[in-house]
Short mmCIF file of C-alpha atoms in Angstrom, two decimals:
data_model
loop_
_atom_site.label_atom_id
_atom_site.label_comp_id
_atom_site.label_asym_id
_atom_site.label_seq_id
_atom_site.Cartn_x
_atom_site.Cartn_y
_atom_site.Cartn_z
CA UNK A 243 88.74 -49.58 -63.30
CA UNK A 244 89.51 -46.79 -65.66
CA UNK A 245 92.75 -47.44 -67.50
CA UNK A 246 92.81 -44.42 -69.76
CA UNK A 247 92.69 -41.05 -68.05
CA UNK A 248 91.91 -37.81 -69.98
CA UNK A 249 92.47 -39.44 -73.36
CA UNK A 250 96.11 -40.32 -72.66
CA UNK A 251 97.60 -43.60 -73.66
CA UNK A 252 97.71 -45.84 -70.56
CA UNK A 253 100.86 -47.45 -69.28
CA UNK A 254 100.61 -51.12 -70.28
CA UNK A 255 102.97 -52.23 -67.50
CA UNK A 256 100.78 -50.53 -64.90
CA UNK A 257 97.64 -51.96 -66.51
CA UNK A 258 99.10 -55.45 -66.34
CA UNK A 259 99.99 -54.96 -62.69
CA UNK A 260 96.51 -53.70 -61.86
CA UNK A 261 94.92 -56.56 -63.77
CA UNK A 262 97.04 -59.18 -61.95
CA UNK A 263 96.18 -57.76 -58.52
CA UNK A 264 92.48 -57.71 -59.41
CA UNK A 265 92.55 -61.31 -60.54
CA UNK A 266 94.45 -62.34 -57.41
CA UNK A 267 91.77 -60.74 -55.24
CA UNK A 268 89.13 -62.92 -56.90
CA UNK A 269 90.99 -66.15 -56.27
CA UNK A 270 90.10 -68.14 -53.18
CA UNK A 271 93.22 -69.09 -51.29
CA UNK A 272 93.56 -72.84 -51.10
CA UNK A 273 95.22 -74.19 -48.03
CA UNK A 274 96.82 -77.60 -48.26
CA UNK A 275 94.82 -80.03 -46.18
CA UNK A 276 96.83 -82.68 -44.46
CA UNK A 277 95.47 -86.20 -44.36
CA UNK A 278 95.90 -86.30 -40.60
CA UNK A 279 93.17 -83.69 -40.25
CA UNK A 280 90.76 -85.78 -42.32
CA UNK A 281 91.42 -89.20 -40.80
CA UNK A 282 89.33 -90.06 -37.72
CA UNK A 283 91.07 -91.46 -34.70
CA UNK A 284 91.23 -95.25 -34.20
CA UNK A 285 89.29 -94.89 -30.94
CA UNK A 286 86.46 -93.13 -32.76
CA UNK A 287 86.40 -95.86 -35.43
CA UNK A 288 86.35 -98.55 -32.75
CA UNK A 289 83.46 -96.88 -30.92
CA UNK A 290 81.53 -96.49 -34.17
CA UNK A 291 82.08 -100.17 -35.00
CA UNK A 292 80.87 -101.24 -31.54
CA UNK A 293 77.81 -98.99 -31.85
CA UNK A 294 76.90 -100.36 -35.29
CA UNK A 295 77.37 -103.98 -34.24
CA UNK A 296 75.30 -103.45 -31.08
CA UNK A 297 72.53 -101.81 -33.09
CA UNK A 298 72.52 -104.67 -35.60
CA UNK A 299 72.46 -107.26 -32.81
CA UNK A 300 69.47 -105.57 -31.17
CA UNK A 301 67.63 -105.36 -34.51
CA UNK A 302 68.38 -109.03 -35.20
CA UNK A 303 67.11 -109.98 -31.73
CA UNK A 304 63.82 -108.14 -32.31
CA UNK A 305 63.37 -109.89 -35.67
CA UNK A 306 63.92 -113.31 -34.07
CA UNK A 307 61.53 -112.52 -31.21
CA UNK A 308 58.87 -111.36 -33.65
CA UNK A 309 59.26 -114.52 -35.73
CA UNK A 310 58.97 -116.66 -32.59
CA UNK A 311 55.83 -114.76 -31.56
CA UNK A 312 54.27 -115.32 -34.99
CA UNK A 313 55.17 -119.03 -34.91
CA UNK A 314 53.67 -119.33 -31.42
CA UNK A 315 50.42 -117.71 -32.59
CA UNK A 316 49.92 -120.36 -35.27
CA UNK A 317 50.76 -123.12 -32.75
CA UNK A 318 53.79 -124.55 -34.53
CA UNK A 319 55.31 -125.62 -31.21
CA UNK A 320 52.41 -127.85 -30.22
#
C-alpha cells in the first residue's frame, strides 16, 4: 500500500491502523478444538478391538495350520 501520497507526510496513526488490519488478514483464525470432537466413541473403540483380535486369531490359526502341514509332510506324527 502507498502510505505517502503526493509527497505529504503520512498520518502515523492511520498507517498503524492499516498495518494492523493487513497483518490480521494474513493470520489464520484458530478455532479452539474441544477434546470431545477428537475422542472416538467407546463403541467404535470396542468394534476396532474386536476386529483386531479377530484378525490376529485368524492369522494365528493359519500359522498353526501351516506348521501342522509342514510337520505332517516330514512324517513327525508317525
